[in-house]
mmCIF file of C-alpha atoms and ligand atoms in Angstrom:
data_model
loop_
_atom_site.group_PDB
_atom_site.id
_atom_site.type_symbol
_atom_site.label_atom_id
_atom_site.label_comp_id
_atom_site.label_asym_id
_atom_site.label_seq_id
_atom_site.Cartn_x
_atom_site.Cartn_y
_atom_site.Cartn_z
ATOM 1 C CA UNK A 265 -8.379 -39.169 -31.167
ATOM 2 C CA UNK A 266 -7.803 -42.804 -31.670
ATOM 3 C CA UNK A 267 -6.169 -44.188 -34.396
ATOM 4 C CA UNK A 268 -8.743 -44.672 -37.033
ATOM 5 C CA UNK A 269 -6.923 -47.129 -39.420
ATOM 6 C CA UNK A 270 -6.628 -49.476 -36.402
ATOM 7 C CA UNK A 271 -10.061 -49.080 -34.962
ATOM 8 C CA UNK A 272 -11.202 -49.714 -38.711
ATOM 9 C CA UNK A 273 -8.747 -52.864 -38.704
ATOM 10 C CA UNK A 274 -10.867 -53.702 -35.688
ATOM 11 C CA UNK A 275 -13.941 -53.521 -36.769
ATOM 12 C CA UNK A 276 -13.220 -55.073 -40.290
ATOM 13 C CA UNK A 277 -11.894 -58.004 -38.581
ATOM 14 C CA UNK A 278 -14.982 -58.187 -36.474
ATOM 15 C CA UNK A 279 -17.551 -57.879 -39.733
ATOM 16 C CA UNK A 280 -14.906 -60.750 -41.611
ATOM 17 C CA UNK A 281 -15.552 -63.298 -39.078
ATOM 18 C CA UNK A 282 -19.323 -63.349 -38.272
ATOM 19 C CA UNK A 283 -19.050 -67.234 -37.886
ATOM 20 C CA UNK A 284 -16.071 -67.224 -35.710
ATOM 21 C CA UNK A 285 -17.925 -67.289 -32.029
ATOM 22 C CA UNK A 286 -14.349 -67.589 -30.443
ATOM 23 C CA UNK A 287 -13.356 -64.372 -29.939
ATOM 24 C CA UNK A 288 -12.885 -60.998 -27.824
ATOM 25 C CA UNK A 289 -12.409 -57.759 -28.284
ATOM 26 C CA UNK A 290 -10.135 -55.500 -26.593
ATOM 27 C CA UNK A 291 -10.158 -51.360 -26.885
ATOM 28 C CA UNK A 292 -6.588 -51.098 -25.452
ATOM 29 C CA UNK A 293 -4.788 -47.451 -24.259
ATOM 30 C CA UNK A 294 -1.729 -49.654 -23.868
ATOM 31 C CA UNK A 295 0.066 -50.445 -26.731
ATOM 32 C CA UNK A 296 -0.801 -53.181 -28.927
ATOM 33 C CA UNK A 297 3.491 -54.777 -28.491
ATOM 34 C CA UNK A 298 3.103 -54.806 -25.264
ATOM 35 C CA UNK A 299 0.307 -56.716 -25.042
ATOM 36 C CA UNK A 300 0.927 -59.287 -27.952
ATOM 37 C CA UNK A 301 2.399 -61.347 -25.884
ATOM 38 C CA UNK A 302 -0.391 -62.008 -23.296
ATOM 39 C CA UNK A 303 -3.177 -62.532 -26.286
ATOM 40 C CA UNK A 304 -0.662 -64.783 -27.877
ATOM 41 C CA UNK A 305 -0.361 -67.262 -25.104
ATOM 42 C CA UNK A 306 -4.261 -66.652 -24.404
ATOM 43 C CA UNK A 307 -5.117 -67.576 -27.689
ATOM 44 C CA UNK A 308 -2.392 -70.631 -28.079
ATOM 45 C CA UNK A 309 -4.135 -72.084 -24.362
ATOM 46 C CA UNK A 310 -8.004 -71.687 -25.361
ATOM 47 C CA UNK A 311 -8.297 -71.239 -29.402
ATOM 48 C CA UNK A 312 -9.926 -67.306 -28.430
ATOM 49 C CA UNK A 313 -8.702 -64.977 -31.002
ATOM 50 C CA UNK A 314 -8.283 -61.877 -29.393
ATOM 51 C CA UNK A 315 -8.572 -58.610 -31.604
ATOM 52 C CA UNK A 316 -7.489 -55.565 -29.965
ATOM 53 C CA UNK A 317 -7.691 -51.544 -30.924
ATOM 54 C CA UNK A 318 -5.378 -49.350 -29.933
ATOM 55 C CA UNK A 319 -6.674 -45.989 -28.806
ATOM 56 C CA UNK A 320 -5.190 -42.801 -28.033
ATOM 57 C CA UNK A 321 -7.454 -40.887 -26.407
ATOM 58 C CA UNK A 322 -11.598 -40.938 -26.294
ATOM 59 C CA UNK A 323 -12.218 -44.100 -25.066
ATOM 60 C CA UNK A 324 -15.639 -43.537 -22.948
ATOM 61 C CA UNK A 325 -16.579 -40.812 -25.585
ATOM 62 C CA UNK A 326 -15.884 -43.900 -27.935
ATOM 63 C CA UNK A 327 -18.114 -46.445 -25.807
ATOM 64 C CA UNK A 328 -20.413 -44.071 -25.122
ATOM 65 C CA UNK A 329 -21.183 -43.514 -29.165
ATOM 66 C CA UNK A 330 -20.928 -47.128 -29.908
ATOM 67 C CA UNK A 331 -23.521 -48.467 -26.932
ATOM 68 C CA UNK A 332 -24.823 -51.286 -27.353
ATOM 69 C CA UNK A 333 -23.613 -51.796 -30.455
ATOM 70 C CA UNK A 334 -19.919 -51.545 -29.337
ATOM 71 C CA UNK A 335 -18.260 -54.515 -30.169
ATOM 72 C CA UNK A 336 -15.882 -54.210 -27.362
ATOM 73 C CA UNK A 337 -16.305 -56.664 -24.282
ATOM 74 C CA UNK A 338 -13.142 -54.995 -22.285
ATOM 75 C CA UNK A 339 -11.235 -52.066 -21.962
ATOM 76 C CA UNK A 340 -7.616 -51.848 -20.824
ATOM 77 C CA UNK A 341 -6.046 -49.334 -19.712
ATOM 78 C CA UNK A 342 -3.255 -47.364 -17.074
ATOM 79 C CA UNK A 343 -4.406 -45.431 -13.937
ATOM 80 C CA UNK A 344 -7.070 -45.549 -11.647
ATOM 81 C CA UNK A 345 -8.415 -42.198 -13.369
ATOM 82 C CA UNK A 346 -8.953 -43.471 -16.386
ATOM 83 C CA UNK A 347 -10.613 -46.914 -14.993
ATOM 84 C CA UNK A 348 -12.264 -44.968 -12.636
ATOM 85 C CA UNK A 349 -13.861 -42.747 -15.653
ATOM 86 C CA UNK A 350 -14.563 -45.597 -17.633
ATOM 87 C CA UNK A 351 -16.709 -47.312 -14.822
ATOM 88 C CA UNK A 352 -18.548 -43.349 -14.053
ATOM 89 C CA UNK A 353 -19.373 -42.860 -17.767
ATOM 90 C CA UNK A 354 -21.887 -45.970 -16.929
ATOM 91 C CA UNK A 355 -19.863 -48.241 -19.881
ATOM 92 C CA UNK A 356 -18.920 -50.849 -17.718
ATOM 93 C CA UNK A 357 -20.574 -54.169 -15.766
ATOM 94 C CA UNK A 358 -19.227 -55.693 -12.456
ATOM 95 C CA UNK A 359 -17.602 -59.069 -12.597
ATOM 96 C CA UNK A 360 -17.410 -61.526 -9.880
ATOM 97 C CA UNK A 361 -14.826 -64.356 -10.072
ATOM 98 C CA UNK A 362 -13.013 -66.947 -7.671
ATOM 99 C CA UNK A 363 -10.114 -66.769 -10.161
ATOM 100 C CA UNK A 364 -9.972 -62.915 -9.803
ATOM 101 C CA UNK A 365 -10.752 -62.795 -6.296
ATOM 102 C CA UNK A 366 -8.241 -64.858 -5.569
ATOM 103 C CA UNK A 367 -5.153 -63.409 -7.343
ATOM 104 C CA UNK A 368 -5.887 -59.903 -7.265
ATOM 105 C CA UNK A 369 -5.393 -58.030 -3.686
ATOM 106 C CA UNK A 370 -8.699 -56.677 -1.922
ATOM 107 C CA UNK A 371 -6.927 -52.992 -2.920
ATOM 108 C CA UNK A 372 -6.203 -53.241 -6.741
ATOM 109 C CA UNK A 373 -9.861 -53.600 -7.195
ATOM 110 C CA UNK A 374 -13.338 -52.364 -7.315
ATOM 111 C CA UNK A 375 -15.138 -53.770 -4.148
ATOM 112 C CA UNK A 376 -17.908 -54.070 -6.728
ATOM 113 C CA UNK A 377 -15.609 -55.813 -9.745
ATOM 114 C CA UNK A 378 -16.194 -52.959 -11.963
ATOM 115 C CA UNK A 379 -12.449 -52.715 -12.541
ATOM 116 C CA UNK A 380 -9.863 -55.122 -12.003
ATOM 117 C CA UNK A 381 -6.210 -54.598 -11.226
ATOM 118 C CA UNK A 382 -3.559 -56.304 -13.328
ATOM 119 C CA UNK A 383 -0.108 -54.644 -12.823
ATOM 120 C CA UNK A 384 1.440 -52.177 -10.854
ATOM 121 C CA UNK A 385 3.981 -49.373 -11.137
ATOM 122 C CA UNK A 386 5.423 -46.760 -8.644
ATOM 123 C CA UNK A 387 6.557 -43.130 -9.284
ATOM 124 C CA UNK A 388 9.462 -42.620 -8.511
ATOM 125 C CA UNK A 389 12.327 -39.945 -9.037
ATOM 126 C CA UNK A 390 14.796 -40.643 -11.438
ATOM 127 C CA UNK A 391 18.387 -38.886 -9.715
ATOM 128 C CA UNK A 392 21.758 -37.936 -11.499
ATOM 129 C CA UNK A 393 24.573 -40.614 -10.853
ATOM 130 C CA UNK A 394 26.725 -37.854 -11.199
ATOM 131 C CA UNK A 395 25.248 -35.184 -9.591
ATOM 132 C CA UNK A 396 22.876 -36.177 -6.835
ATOM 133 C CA UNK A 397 24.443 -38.949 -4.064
ATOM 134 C CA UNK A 398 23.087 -41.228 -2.853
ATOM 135 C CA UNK A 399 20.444 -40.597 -0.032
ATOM 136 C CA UNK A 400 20.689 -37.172 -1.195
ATOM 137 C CA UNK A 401 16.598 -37.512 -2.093
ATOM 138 C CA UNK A 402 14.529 -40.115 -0.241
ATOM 139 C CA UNK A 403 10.990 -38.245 0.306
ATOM 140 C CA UNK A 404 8.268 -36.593 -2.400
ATOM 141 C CA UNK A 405 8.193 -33.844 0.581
ATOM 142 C CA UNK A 406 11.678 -33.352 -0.234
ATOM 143 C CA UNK A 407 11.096 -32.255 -4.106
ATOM 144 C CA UNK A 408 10.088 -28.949 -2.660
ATOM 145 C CA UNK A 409 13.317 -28.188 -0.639
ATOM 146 C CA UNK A 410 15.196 -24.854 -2.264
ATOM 147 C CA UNK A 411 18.369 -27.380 -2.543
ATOM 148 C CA UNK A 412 16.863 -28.485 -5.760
ATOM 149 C CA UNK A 413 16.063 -25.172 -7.611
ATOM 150 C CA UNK A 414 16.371 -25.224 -11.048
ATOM 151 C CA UNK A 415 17.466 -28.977 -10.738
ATOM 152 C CA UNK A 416 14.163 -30.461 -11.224
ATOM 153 C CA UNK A 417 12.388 -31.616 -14.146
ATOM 154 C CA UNK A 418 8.519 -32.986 -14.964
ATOM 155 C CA UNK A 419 6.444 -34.118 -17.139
ATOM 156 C CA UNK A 420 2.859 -31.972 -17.590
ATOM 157 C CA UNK A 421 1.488 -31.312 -13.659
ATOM 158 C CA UNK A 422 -2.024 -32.330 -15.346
ATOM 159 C CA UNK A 423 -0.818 -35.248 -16.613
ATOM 160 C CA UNK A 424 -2.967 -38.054 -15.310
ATOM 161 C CA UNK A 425 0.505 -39.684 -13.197
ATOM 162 C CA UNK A 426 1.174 -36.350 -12.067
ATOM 163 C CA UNK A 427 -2.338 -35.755 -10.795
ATOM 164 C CA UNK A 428 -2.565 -38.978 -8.694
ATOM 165 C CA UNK A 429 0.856 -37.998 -7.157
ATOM 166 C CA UNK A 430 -0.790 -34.953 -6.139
ATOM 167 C CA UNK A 431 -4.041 -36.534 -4.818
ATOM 168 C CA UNK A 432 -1.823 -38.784 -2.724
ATOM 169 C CA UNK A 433 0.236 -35.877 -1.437
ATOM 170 C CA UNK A 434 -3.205 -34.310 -0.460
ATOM 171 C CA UNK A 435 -4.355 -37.691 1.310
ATOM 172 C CA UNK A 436 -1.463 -37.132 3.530
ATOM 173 C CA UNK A 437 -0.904 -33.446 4.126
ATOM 174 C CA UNK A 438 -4.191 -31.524 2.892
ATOM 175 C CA UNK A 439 -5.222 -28.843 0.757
ATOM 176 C CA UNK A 440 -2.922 -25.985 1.919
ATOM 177 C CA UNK A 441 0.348 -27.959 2.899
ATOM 178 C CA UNK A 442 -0.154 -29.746 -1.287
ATOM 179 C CA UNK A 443 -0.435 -26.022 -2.683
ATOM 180 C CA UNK A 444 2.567 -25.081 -0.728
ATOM 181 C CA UNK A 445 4.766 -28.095 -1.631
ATOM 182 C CA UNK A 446 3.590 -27.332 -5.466
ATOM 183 C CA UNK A 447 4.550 -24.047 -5.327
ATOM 184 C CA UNK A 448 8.185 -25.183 -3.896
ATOM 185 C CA UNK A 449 8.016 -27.998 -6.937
ATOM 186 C CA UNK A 450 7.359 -25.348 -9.616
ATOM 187 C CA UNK A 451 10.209 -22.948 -8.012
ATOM 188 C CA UNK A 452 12.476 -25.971 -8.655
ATOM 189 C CA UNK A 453 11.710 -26.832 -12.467
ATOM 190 C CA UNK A 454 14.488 -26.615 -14.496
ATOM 191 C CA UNK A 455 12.369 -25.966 -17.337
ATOM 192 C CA UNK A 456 8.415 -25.590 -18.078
ATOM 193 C CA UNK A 457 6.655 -29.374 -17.789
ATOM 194 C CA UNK A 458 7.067 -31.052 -21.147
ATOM 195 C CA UNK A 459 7.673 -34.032 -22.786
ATOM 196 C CA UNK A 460 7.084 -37.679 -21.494
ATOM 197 C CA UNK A 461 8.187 -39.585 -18.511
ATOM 198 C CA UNK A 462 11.404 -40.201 -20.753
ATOM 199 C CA UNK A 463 12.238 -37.013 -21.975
ATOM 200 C CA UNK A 464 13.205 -36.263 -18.469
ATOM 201 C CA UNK A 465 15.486 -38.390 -17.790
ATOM 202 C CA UNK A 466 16.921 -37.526 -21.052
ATOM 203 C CA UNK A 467 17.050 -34.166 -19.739
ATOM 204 C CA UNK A 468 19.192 -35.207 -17.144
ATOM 205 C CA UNK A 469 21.057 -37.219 -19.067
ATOM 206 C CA UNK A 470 22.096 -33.804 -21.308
ATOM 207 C CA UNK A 471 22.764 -32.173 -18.207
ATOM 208 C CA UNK A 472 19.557 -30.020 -18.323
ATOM 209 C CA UNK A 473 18.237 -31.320 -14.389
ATOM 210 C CA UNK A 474 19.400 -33.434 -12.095
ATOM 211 C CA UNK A 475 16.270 -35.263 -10.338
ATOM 212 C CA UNK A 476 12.923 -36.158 -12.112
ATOM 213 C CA UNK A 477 9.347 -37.483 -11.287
ATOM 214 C CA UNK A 478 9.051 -40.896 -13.256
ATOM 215 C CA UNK A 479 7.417 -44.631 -13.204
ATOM 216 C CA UNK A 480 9.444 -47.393 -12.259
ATOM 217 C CA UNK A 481 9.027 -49.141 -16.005
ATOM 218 C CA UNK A 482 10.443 -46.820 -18.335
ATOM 219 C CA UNK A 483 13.479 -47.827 -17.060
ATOM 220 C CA UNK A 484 13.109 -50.940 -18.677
ATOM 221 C CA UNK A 485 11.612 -48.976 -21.945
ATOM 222 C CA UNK A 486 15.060 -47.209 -21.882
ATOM 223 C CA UNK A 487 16.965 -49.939 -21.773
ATOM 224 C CA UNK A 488 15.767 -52.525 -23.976
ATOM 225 C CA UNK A 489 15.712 -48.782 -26.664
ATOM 226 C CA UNK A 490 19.317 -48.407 -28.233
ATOM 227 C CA UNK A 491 19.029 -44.428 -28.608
ATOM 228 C CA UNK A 492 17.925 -44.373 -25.194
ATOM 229 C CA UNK A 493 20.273 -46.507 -23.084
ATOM 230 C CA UNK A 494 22.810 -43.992 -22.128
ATOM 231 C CA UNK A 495 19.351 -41.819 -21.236
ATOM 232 C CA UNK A 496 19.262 -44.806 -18.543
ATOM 233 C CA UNK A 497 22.657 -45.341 -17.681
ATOM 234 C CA UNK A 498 23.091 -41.838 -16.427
ATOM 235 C CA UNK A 499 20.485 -42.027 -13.469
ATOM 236 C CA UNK A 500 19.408 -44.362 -10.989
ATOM 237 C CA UNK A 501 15.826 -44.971 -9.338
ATOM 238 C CA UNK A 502 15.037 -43.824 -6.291
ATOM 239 C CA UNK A 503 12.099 -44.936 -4.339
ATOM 240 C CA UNK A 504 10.993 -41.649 -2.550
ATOM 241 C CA UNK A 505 8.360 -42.459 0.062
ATOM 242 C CA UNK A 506 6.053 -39.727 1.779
ATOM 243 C CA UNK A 507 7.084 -38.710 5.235
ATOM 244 C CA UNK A 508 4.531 -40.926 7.129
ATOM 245 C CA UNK A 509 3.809 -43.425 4.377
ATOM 246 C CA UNK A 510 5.379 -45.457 1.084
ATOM 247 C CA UNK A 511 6.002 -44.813 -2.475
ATOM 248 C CA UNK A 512 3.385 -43.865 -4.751
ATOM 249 C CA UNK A 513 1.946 -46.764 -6.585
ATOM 250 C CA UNK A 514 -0.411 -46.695 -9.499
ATOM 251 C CA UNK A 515 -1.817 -49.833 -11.496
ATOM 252 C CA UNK A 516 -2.930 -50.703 -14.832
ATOM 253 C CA UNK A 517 -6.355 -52.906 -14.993
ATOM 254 C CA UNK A 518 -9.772 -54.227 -17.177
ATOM 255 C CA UNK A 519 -12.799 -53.803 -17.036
ATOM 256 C CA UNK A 520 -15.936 -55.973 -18.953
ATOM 257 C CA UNK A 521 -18.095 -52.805 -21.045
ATOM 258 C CA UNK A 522 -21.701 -53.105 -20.484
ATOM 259 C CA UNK A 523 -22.434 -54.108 -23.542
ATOM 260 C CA UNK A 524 -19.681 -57.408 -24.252
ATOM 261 C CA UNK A 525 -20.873 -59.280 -27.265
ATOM 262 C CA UNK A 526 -18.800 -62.502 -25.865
ATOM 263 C CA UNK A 527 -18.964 -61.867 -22.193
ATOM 264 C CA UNK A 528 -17.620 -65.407 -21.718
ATOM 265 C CA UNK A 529 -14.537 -65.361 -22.888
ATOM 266 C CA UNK A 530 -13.851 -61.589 -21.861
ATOM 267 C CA UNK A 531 -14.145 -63.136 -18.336
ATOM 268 C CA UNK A 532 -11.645 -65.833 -19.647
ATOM 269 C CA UNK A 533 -9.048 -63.197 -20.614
ATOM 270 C CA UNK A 534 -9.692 -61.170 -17.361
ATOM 271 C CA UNK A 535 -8.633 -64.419 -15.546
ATOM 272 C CA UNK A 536 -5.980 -65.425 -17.593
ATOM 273 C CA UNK A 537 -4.047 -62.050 -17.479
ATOM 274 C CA UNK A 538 -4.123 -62.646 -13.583
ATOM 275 C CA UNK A 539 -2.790 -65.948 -13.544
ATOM 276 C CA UNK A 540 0.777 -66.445 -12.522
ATOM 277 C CA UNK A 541 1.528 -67.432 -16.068
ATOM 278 C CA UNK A 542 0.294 -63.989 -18.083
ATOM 279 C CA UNK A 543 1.396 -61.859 -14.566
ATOM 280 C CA UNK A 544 4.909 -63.240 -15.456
ATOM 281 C CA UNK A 545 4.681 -62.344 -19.080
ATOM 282 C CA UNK A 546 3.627 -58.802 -18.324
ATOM 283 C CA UNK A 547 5.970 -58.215 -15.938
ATOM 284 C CA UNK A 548 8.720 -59.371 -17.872
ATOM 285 C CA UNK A 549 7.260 -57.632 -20.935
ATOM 286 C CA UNK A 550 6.122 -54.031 -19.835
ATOM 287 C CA UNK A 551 8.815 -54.359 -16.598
ATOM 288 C CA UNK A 552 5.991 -53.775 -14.304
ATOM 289 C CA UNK A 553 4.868 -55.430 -10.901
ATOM 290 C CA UNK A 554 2.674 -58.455 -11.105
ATOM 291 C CA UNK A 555 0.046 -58.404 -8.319
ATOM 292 C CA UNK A 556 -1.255 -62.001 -8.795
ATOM 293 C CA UNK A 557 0.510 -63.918 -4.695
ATOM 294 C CA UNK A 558 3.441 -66.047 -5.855
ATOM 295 C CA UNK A 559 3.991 -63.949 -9.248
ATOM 296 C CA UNK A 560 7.558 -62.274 -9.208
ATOM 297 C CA UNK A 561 8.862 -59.482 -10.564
ATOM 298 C CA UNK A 562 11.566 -59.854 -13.719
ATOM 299 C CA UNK A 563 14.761 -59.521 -12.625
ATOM 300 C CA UNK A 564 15.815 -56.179 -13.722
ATOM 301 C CA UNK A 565 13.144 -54.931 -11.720
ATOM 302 C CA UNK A 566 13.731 -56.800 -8.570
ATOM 303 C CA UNK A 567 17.603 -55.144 -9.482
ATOM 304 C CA UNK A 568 16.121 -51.510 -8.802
ATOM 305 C CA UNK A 569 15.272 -53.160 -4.838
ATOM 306 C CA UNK A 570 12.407 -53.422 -2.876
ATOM 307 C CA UNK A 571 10.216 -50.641 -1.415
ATOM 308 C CA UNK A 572 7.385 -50.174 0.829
ATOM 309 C CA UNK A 573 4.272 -48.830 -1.563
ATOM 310 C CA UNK A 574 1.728 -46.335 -0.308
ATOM 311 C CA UNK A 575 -0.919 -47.202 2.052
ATOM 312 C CA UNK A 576 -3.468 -44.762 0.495
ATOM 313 C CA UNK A 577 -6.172 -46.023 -1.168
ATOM 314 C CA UNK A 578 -6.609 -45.917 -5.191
ATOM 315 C CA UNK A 579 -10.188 -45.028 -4.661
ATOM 316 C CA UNK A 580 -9.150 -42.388 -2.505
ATOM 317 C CA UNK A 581 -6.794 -41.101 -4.788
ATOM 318 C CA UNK A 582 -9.656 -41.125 -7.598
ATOM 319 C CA UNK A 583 -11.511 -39.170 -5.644
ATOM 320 C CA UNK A 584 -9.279 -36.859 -4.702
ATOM 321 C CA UNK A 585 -8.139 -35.951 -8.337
ATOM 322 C CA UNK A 586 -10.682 -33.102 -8.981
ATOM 323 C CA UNK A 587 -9.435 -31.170 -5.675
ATOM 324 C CA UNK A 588 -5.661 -32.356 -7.094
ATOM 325 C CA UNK A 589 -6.502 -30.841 -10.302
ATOM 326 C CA UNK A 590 -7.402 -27.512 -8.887
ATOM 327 C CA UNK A 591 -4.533 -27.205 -6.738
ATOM 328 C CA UNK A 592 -1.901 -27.670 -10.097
ATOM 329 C CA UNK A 593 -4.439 -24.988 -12.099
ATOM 330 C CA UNK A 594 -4.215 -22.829 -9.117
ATOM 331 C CA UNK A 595 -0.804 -22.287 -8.877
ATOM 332 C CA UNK A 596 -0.256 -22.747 -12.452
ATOM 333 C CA UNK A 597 2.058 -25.880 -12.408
ATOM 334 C CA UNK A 598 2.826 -25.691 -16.395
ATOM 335 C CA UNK A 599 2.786 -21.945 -16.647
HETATM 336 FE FE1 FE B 135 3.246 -44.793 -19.070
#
């Protein structure tokens, strides 16, 4: 459920300013930190307070409740899934922009503008200084090898990361070759799925695997997190790539609901956050990949080195989720 004191905060704030016509509002599945920041320096540049809920969970169920009464005019959130469920519940309205057009690549977006890319982030494996060497793991393929039984450790297989990993491994091998690799992932689990991306690199860190499925940023979450630096210190990233294509890449992105209230300046914010200005500030605060041309990476990120993403598509991957999701049920990834 989302959080209902800050969905109330929301809506109070929208009821105590009637007058105020220069606003937006955001329902947000990222947290509200990471993106104070961005409405900060919106806000300071045009005078548009931004007001932003955080939700957990239930955001179409939410907009889909609300109609046209919602007072959101965008939604935010990680994973084509979830964008791609937002924009199939019918909540959403395409945008067309030169600004957007023109700093967001042809493939982090919705030929139709239903969804627009903002960041993006690659799964990666997160490997034991001390245990694995280096080269030792360089393919997703690879995670199914015997060599790493009992060694390997994941978050939920249903988990929506986990499932796009899996609907990109079926892109490139097909049905029976992905039930066959998760079968030789599951042999290799350490321990039963559990916990967050982090919890398995602390798992490593206490010795309990030595390799884990993770995105790129939480290494930055780590190590900006005092309790969870040594967590860090004690792997490295490695960019695992499929056999005949790149590392699997995922993206966060917006989308305007059907129903904005102040259309205008949601289309303000969309363009803003894809300027090279608020592309820096993400990067730099959520140590993700800016995909506006001419934005760059912060530098710890650019320290982890460069890597060739995956050439699938993110609307084939959304497609391919319920077949992915089947696959994980059917040979009982978290059992
Ligand atoms: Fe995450």
């Amino acid at each position: 459920m989302f959080h209902a004191a800050k969905s109330t905060a929301l809506a109070l704030a929208v009821a105590a300013t009637p007058a105020m016509a220069d606003e937006v509002n955001l329902y947000s599945y990222r947290q509200p930190e990471l993106l104070k920041p961005l409405t900060d320096a919106f806000t300071a540049e045009t005078g548009i307070a931004v007001n932003v809920a955080f939700l957990d969970t239930g955001m179409v169920e939410r907009l889909q409740a609300e109609g046209d009464r919602s007072p959101a005019d965008l939604v935010l959130t990680v994973d084509i899934a979830r964008l791609n469920a937002v924009v199939e519940a019918g909540v959403t309205q395409p945008v067309q922009s030169e600004v957007l057009s023109a700093n967001v690549p042809a493939a982090f977006h919705d030929p139709e503008g239903q969804w627009w890319g903002l960041t993006t982030r690659a799964r990666i494996v997160y490997a034991s200084k001390e245990r694995v060497a280096d080269g030792e793991v360089t393919t997703y393929e690879d995670l199914a090898d015997p060599k790493w039984e009992g060694r390997l450790c994941t978050r939920s297989g249903t988990h929506a990361y986990n499932v796009a990993l899996v609907a990109a491994y079926l892109h490139h091998h097909g049905e029976e070759a992905t039930k066959t690799w998760l079968e030789g992932l599951k042999s290799n689990l350490a321990r039963k799925p559990q916990g967050n991306d982090r919890a398995q690199v602390k798992a490593i860190w206490a010795g309990e695997c030595d390799i884990a499925i993770g995105n790129t940023y939480y290494m930055g979450q780590m190590l900006a997190d005092p309790e969870q630096t040594e967590w860090a210190n004690s792997v490295r990233i490695v960019f695992p790539t499929f056999e005949n294509g790149g590392a699997h890449v995922n993206i966060s992105g917006i989308a305007l609901t059907k129903s904005a209230p102040n259309k205008d300046n949601a289309i303000k914010l969309m363009e803003f956050l894809v300027s090279p200005e608020a592309q820096e500030i993400y990067a730099e605060a959520n140590h993700e990949y800016p995909i506006a041309p001419g934005s760059e990476p912060s530098e710890l990120v650019q320290g982890w080195g460069t890597f060739t993403p995956d050439d699938v598509n993110l609307m084939d991957i959304a497609a391919l989720r319920p077949d992915a999701i089947k696959l994980i049920e059917e040979v009982d990834f978290d059992g």
